[in-house]
PDB file of C-alpha atoms in Angstrom:
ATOM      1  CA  UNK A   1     -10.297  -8.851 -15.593  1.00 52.00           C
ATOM      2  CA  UNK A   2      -7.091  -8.693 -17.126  1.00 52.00           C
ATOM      3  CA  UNK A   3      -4.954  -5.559 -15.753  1.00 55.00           C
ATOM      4  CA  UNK A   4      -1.502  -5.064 -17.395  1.00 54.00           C
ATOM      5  CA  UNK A   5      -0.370  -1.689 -16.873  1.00 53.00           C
ATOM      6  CA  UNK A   6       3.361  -0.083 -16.566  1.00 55.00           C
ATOM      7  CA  UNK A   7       2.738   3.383 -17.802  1.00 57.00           C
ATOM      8  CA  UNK A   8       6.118   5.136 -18.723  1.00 60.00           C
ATOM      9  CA  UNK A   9       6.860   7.111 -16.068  1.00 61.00           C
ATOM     10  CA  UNK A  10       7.149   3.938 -13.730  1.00 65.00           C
ATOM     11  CA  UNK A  11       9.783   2.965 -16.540  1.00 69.00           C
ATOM     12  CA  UNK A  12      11.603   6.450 -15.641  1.00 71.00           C
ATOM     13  CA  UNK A  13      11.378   5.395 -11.926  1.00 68.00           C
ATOM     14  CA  UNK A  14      12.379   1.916 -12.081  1.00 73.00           C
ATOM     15  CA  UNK A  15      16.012   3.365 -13.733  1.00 76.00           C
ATOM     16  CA  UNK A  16      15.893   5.857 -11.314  1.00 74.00           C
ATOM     17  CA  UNK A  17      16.132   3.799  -8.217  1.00 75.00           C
ATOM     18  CA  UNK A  18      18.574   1.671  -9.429  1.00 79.00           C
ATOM     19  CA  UNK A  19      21.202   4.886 -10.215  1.00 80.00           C
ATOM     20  CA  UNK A  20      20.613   6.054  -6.827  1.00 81.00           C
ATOM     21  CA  UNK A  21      20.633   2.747  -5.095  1.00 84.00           C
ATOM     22  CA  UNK A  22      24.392   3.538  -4.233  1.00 83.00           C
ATOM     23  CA  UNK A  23      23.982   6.908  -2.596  1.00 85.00           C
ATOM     24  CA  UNK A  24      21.717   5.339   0.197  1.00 90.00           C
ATOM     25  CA  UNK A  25      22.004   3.270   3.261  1.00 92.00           C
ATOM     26  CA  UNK A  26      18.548   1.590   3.711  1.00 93.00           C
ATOM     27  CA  UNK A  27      15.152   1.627   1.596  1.00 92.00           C
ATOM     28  CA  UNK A  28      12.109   2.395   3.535  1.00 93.00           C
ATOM     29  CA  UNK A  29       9.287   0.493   1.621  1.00 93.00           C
ATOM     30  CA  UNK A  30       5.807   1.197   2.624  1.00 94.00           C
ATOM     31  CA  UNK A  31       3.009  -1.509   2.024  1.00 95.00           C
ATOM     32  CA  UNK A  32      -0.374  -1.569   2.487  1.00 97.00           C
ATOM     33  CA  UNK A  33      -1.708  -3.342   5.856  1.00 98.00           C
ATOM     34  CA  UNK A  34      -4.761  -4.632   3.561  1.00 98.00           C
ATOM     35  CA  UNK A  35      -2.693  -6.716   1.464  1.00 96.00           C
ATOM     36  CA  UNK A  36       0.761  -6.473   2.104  1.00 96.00           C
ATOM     37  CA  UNK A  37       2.329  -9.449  -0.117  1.00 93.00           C
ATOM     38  CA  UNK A  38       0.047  -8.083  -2.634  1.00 92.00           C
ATOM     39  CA  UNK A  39       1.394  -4.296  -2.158  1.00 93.00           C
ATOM     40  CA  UNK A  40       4.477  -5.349  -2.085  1.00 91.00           C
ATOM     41  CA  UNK A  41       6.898  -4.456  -5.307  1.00 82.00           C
ATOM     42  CA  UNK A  42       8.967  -8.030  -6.321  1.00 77.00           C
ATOM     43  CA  UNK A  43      11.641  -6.018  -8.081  1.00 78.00           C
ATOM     44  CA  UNK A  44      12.213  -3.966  -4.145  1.00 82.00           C
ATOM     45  CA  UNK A  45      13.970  -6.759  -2.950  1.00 82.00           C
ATOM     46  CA  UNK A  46      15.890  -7.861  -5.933  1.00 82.00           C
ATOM     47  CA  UNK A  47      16.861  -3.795  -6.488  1.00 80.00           C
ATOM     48  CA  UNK A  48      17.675  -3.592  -2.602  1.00 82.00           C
ATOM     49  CA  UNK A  49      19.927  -6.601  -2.092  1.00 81.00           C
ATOM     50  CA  UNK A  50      22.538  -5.978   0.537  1.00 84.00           C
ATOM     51  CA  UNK A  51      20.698  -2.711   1.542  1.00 90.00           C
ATOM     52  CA  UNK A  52      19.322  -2.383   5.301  1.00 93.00           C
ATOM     53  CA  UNK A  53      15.604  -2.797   4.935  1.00 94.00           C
ATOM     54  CA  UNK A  54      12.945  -0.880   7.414  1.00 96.00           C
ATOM     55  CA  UNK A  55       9.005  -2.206   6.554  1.00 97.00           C
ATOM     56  CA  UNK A  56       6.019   0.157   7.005  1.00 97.00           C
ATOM     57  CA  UNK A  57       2.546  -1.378   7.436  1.00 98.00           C
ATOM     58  CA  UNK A  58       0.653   1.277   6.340  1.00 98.00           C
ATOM     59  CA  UNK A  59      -2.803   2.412   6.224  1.00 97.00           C
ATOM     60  CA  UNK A  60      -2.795  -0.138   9.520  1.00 97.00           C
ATOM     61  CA  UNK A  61      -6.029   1.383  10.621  1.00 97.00           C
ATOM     62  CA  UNK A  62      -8.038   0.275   7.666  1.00 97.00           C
ATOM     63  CA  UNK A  63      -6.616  -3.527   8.173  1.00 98.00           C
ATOM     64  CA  UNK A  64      -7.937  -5.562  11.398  1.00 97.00           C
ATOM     65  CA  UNK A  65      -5.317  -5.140  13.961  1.00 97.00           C
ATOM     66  CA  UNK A  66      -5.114  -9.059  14.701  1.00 97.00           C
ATOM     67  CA  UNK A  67      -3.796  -9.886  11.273  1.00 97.00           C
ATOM     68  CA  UNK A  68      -1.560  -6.457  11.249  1.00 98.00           C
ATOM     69  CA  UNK A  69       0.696  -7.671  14.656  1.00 97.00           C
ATOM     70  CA  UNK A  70       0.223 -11.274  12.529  1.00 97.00           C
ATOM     71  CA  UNK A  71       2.253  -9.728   9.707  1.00 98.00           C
ATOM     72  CA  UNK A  72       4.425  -7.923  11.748  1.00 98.00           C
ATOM     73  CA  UNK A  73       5.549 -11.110  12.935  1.00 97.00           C
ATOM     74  CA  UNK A  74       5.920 -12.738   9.813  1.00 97.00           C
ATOM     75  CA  UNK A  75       7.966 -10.411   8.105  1.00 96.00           C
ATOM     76  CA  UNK A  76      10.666  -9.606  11.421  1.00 96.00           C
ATOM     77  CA  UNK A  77      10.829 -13.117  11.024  1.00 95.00           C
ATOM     78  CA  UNK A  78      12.304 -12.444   7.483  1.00 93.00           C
ATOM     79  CA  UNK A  79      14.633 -10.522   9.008  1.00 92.00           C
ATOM     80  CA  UNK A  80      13.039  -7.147   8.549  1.00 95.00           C
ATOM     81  CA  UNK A  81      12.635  -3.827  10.549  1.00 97.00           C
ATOM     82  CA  UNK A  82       8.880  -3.444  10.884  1.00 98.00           C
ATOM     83  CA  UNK A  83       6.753  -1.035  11.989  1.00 97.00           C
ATOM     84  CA  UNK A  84       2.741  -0.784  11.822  1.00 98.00           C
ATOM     85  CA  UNK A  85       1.397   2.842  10.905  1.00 97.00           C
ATOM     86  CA  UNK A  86      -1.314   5.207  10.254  1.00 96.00           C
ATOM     87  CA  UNK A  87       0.565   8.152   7.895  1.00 94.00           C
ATOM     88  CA  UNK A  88      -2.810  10.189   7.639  1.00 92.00           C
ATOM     89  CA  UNK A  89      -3.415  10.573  11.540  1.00 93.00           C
ATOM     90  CA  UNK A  90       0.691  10.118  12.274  1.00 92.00           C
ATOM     91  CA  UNK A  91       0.087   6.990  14.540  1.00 95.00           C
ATOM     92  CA  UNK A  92       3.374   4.947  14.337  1.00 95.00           C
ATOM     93  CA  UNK A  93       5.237   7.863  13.208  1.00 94.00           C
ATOM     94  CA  UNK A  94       7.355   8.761  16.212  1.00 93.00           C
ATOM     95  CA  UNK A  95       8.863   4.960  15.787  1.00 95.00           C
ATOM     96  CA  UNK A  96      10.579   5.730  12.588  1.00 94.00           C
ATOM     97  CA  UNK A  97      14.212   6.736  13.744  1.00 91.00           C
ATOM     98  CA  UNK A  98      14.424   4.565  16.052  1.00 93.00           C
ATOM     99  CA  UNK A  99      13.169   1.909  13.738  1.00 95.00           C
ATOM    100  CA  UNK A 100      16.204   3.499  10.807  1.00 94.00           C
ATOM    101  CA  UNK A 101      18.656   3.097  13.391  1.00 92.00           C
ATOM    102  CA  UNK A 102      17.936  -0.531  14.546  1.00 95.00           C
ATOM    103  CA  UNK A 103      17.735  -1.206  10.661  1.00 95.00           C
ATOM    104  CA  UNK A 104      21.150   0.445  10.282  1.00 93.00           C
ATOM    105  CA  UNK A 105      22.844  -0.459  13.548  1.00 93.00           C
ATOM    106  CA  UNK A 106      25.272  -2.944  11.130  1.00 91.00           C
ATOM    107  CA  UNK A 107      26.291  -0.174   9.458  1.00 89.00           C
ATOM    108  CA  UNK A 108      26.762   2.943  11.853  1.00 88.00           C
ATOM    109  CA  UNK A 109      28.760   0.675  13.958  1.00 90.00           C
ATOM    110  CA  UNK A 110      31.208  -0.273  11.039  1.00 89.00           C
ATOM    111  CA  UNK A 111      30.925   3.700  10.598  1.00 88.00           C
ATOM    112  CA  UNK A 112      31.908   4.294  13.977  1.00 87.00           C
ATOM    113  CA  UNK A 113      35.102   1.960  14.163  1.00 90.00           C
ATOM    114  CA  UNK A 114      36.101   3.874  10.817  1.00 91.00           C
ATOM    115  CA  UNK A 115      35.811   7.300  12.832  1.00 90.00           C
ATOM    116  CA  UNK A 116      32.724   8.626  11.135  1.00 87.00           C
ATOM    117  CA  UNK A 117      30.545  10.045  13.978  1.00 83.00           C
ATOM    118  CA  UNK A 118      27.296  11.739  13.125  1.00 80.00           C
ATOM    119  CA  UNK A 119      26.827  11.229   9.220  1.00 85.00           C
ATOM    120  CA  UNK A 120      23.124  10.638   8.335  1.00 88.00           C
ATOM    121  CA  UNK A 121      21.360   7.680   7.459  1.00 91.00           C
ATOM    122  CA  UNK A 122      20.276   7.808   3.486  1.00 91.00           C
ATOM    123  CA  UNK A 123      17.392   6.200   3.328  1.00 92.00           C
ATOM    124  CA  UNK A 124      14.929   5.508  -0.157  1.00 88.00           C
ATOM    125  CA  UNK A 125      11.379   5.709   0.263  1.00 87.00           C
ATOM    126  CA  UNK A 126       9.941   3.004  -1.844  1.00 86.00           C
ATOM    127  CA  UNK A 127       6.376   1.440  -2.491  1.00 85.00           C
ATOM    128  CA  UNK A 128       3.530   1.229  -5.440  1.00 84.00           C
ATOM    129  CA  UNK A 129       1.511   3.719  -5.997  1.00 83.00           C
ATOM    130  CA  UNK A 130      -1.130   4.692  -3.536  1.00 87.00           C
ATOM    131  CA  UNK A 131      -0.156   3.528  -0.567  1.00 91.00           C
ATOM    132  CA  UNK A 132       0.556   6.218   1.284  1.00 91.00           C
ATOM    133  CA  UNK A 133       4.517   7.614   0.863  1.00 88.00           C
ATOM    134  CA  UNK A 134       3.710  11.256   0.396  1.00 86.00           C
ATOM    135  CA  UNK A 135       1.645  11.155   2.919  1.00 91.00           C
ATOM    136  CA  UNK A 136       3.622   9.062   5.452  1.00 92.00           C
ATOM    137  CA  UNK A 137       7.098  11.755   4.377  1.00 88.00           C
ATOM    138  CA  UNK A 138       4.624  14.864   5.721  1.00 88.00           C
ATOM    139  CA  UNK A 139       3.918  13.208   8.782  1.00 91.00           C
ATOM    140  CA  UNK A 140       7.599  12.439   9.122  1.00 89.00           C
ATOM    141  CA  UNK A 141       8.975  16.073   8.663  1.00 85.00           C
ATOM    142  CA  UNK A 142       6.192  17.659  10.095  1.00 79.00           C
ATOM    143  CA  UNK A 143       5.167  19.869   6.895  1.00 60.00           C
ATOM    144  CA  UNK A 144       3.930  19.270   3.395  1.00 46.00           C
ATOM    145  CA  UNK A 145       7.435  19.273   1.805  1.00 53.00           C
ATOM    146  CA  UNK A 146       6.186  16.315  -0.236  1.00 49.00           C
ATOM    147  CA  UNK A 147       3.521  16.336  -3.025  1.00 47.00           C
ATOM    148  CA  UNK A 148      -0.163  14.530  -2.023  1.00 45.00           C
ATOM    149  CA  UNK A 149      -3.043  12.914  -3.699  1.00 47.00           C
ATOM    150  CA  UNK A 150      -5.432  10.295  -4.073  1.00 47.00           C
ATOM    151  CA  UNK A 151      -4.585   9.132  -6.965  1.00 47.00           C
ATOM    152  CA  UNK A 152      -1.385   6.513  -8.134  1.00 48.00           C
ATOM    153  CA  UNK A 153       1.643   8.567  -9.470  1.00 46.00           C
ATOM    154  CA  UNK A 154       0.574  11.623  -8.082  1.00 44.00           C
ATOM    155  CA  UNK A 155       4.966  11.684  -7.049  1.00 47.00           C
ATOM    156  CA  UNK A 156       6.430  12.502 -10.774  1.00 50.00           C
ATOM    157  CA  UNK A 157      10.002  12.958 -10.149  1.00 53.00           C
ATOM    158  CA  UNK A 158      12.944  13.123  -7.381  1.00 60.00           C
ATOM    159  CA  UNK A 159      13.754  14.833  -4.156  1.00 71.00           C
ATOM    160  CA  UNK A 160      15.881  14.426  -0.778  1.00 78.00           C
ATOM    161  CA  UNK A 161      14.046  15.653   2.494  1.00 83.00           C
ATOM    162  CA  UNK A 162      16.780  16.543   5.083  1.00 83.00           C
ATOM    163  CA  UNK A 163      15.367  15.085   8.624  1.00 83.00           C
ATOM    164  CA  UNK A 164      18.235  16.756  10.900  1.00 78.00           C
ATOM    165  CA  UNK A 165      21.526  15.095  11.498  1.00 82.00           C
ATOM    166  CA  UNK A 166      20.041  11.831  11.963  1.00 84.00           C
ATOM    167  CA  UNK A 167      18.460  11.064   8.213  1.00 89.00           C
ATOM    168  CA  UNK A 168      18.300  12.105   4.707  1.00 89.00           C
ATOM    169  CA  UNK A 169      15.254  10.652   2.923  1.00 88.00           C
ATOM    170  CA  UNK A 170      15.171   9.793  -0.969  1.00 82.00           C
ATOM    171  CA  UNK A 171      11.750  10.090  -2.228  1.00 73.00           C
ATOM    172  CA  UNK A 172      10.703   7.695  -5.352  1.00 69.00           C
ATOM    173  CA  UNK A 173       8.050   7.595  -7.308  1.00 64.00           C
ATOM    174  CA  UNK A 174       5.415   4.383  -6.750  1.00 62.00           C
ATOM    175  CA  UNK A 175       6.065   1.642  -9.141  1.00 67.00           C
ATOM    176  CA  UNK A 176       4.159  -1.510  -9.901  1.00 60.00           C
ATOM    177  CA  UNK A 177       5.939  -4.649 -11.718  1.00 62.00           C
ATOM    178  CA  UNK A 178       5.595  -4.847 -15.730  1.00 49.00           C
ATOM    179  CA  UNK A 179       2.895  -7.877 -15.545  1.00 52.00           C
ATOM    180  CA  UNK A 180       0.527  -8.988 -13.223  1.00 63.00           C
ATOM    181  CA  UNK A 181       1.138 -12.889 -13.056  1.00 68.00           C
ATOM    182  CA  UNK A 182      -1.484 -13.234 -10.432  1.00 77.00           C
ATOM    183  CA  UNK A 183      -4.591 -11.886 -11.181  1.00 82.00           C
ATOM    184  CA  UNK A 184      -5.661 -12.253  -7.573  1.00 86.00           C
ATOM    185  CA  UNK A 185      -2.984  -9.893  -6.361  1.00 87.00           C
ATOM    186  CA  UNK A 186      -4.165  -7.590  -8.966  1.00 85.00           C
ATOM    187  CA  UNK A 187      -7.310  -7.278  -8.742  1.00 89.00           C
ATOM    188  CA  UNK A 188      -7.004  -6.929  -4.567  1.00 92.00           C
ATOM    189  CA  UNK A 189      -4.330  -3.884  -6.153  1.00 90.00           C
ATOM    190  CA  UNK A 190      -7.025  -2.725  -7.776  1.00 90.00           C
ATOM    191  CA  UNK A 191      -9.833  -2.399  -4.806  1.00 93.00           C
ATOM    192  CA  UNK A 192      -7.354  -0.163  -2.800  1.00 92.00           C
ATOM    193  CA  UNK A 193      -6.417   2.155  -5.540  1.00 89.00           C
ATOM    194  CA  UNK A 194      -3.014   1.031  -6.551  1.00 85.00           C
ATOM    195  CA  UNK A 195      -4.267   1.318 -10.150  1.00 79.00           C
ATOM    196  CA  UNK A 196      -5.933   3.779 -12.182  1.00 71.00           C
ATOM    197  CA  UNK A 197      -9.664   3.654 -11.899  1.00 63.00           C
ATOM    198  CA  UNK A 198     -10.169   4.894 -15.397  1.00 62.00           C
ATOM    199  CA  UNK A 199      -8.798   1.691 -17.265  1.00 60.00           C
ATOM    200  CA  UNK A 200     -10.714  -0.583 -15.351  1.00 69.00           C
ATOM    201  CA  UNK A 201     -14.480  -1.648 -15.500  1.00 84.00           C
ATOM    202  CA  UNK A 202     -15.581  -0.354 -11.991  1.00 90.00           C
ATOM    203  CA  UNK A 203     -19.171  -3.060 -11.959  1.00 94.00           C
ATOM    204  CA  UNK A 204     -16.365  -5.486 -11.943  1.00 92.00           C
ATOM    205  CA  UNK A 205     -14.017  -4.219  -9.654  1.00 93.00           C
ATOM    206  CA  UNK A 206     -17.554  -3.567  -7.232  1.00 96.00           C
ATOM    207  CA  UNK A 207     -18.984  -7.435  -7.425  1.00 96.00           C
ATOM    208  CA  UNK A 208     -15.650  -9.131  -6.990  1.00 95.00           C
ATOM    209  CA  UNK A 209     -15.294  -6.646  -3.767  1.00 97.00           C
ATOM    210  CA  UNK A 210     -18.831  -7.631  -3.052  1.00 98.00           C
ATOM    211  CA  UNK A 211     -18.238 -11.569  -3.878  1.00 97.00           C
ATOM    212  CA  UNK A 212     -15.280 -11.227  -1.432  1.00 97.00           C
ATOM    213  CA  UNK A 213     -16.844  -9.539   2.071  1.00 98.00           C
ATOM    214  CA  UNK A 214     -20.029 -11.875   1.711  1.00 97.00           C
ATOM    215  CA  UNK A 215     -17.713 -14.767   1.967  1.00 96.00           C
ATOM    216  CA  UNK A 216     -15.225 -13.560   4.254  1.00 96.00           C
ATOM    217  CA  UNK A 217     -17.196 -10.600   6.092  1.00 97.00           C
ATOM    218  CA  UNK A 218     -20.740 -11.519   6.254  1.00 97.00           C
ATOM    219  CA  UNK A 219     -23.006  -8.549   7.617  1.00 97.00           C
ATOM    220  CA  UNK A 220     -20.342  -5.919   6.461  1.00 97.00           C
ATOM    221  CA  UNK A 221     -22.414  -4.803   3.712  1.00 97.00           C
ATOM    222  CA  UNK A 222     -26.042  -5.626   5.617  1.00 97.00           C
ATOM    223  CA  UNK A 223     -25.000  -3.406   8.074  1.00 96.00           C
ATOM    224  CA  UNK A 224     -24.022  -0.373   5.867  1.00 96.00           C
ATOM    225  CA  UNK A 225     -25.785  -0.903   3.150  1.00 97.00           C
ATOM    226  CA  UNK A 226     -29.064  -2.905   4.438  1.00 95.00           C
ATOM    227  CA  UNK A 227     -28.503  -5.569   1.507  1.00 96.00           C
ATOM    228  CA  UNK A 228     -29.983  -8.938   1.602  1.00 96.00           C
ATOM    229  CA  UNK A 229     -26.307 -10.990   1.583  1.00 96.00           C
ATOM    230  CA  UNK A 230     -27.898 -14.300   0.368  1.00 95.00           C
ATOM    231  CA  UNK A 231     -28.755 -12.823  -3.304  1.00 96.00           C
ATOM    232  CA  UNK A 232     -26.634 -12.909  -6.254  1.00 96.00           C
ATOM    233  CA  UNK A 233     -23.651 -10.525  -6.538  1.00 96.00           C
ATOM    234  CA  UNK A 234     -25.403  -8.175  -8.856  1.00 96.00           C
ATOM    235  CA  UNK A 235     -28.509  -8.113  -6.957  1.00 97.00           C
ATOM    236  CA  UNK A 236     -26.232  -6.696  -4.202  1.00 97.00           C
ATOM    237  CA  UNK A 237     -24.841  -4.192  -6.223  1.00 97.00           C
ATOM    238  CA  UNK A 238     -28.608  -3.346  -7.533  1.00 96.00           C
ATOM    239  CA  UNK A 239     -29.680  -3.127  -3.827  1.00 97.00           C
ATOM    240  CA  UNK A 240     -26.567  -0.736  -2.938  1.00 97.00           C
ATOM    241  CA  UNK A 241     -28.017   1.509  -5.657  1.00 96.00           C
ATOM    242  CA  UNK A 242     -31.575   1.459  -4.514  1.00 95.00           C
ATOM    243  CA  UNK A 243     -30.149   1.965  -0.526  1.00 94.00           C
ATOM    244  CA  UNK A 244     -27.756   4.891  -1.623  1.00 93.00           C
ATOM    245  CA  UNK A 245     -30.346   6.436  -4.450  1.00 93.00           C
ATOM    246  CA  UNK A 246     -28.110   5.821  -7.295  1.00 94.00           C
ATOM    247  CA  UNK A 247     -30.546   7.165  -9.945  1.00 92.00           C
ATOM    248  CA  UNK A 248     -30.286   7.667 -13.660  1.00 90.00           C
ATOM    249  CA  UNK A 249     -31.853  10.615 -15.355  1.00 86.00           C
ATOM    250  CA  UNK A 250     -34.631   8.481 -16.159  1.00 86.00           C
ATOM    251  CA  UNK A 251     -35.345   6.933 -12.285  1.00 87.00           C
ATOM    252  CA  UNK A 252     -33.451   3.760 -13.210  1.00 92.00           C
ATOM    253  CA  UNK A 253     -31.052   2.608 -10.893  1.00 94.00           C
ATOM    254  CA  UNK A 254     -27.215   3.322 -11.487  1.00 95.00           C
ATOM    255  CA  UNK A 255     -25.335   0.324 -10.513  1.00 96.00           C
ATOM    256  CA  UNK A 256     -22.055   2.366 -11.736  1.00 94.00           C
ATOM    257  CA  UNK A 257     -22.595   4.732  -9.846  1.00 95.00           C
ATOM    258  CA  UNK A 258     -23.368   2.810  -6.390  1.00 97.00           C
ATOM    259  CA  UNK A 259     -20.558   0.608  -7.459  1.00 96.00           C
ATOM    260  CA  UNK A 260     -18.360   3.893  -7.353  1.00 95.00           C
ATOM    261  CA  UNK A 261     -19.735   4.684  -3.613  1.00 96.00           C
ATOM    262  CA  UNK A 262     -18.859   1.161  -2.903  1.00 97.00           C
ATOM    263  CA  UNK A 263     -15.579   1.281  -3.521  1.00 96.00           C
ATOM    264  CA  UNK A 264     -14.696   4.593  -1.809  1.00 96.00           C
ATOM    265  CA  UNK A 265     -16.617   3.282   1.018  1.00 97.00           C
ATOM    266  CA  UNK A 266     -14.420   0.444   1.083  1.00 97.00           C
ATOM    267  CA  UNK A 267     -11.120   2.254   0.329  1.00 95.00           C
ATOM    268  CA  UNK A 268     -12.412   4.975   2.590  1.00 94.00           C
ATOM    269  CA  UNK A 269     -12.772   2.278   5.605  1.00 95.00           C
ATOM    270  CA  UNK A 270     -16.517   2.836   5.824  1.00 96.00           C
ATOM    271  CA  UNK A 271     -17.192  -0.669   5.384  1.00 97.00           C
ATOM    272  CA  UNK A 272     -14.988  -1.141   8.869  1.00 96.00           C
ATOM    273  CA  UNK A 273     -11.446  -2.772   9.122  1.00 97.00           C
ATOM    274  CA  UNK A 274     -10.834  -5.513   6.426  1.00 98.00           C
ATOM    275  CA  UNK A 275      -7.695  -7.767   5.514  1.00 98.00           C
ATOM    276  CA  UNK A 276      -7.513  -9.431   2.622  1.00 97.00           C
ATOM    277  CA  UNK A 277      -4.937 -11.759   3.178  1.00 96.00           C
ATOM    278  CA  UNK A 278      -2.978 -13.172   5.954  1.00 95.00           C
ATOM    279  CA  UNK A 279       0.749 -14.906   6.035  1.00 93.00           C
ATOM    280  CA  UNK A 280       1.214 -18.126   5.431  1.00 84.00           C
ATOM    281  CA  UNK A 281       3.042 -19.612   8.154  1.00 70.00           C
ATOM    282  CA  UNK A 282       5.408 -22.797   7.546  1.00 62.00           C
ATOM    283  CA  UNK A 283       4.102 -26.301   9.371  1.00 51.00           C
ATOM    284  CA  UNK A 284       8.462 -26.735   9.699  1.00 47.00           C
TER     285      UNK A 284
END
């Protein structure tokens, strides 16, 4: 599957961070507890050089908790503010300030030597698309001041969300980079929903999901699904459509559509907790 994708309006945002990178103190990127070097956005760091950086491991309840604190690790060893989180049922929410200000402490301490007392932290929320920043900015203010939806770019333009005296948030829209080097990383993009479902073959996207939890979750999809593991890939699929009564108008079975179910199932965390990749830790 070859994905390259960088629809205009990602263009538009990829400008628009970098005008507004001097208005703020720190960007808040969220990424995806599931894959987070995958979900993470390359041109982030090179944009945010010299800018305080807070991490969000989001979606943390869909990703196995062992490899979540595992991350965690890994990337406060990179010298980054991290924080695990759950932005739908506001678990990890209440740690964000005090997360802003450890990430910031360099910089409201210069502020207070220069007599500035009480000016608020600018931060810019940053990530790709679908994981989670509208959501994750409602459960932060408390209301629906941002725009949500289940689908990538749902977040079209620009806006600042006053949180009290304490922060000033920049919302951005989700951007991915131009090219896709590493198909891996894109197609593990594209079983979470970071990319649009319509320009993709969904069969495809379903058997390399189902090639991937036989191997590295084994009884995952027996258990939900009451599949026979051992068979081919698309024998799986074929037995997902018989267990969920995928039928065509002609009582064939639809493997599009069961391959549909499995991939909300999976992006729904029906399937259970998965992680599709884990940090590399250095031997030195």
């Amino acid at each position: 599957m070859d994905i390259q994708w960088y629809p205009g309006h990602m263009t538009k945002a990829r400008r628009m961070m970098e005008e507004n990178l001097k208005l703020i103190d720190l960007i808040i990127e969220l990424i995806d507890a599931r894959i987070p070097e995958s979900s993470r956005n390359p041109d982030i760091d090179r944009l945010g050089n010299g800018k305080s950086r807070l991490l969000i491991l989001n979606k943390a309840d869909l990703a196995e908790k062992d490899a979540t604190e595992r991350w965690k690790v890994y990337y406060e060893n990179k010298g980054y503010v991290v924080i695990t989180a759950d932005s739908k049922h506001g678990v990890g929410i209440k740690q964000v300030r005090g997360a802003v200000k450890e990430a910031c402490k360099a910089r409201i301490e210069r502020n207070r030597r220069r007599g500035i007392l009480n000016r608020p932290m600018r931060a810019m929320i940053a990530g790709i698309p679908n994981v989670g920043k509208s959501t994750f900015i409602n459960s932060l203010v408390g209301k629906a001041s941002a725009k949500t939806g289940n689908k990538p770019g749902v977040t079209k333009g620009k806006q600042w969300i006053s949180l009290g005296k304490e922060l000033e948030l920049l919302d951005t829209p989700g951007i991915l980079w131009p090219k896709f080097e590493d198909k891996a990383a894109a197609m593990k993009l594209a079983l979470i929903g970071s990319i649009k479902d319509e320009i993709l073959q969904e069969e495809e996207l379903a058997l390399n999901l189902i090639d991937f939890l036989t191997e590295n979750k084994p009884g995952m999809l027996k258990e939900k699904y009451l599949v026979v593991e051992e068979k081919a890939d698309h024998e799986i699929l074929f037995q997902i459509a018989e267990s969920r009564k995928c039928l065509k108008s002609g009582g064939e079975y639809d493997t599009a559509k069961a391959a549909m179910f499995l991939l909300d199932d999976f992006r729904n965390g029906k399937l259970g907790t998965v992680t599709m990749e884990y940090p590399i830790v250095s031997e030195d």
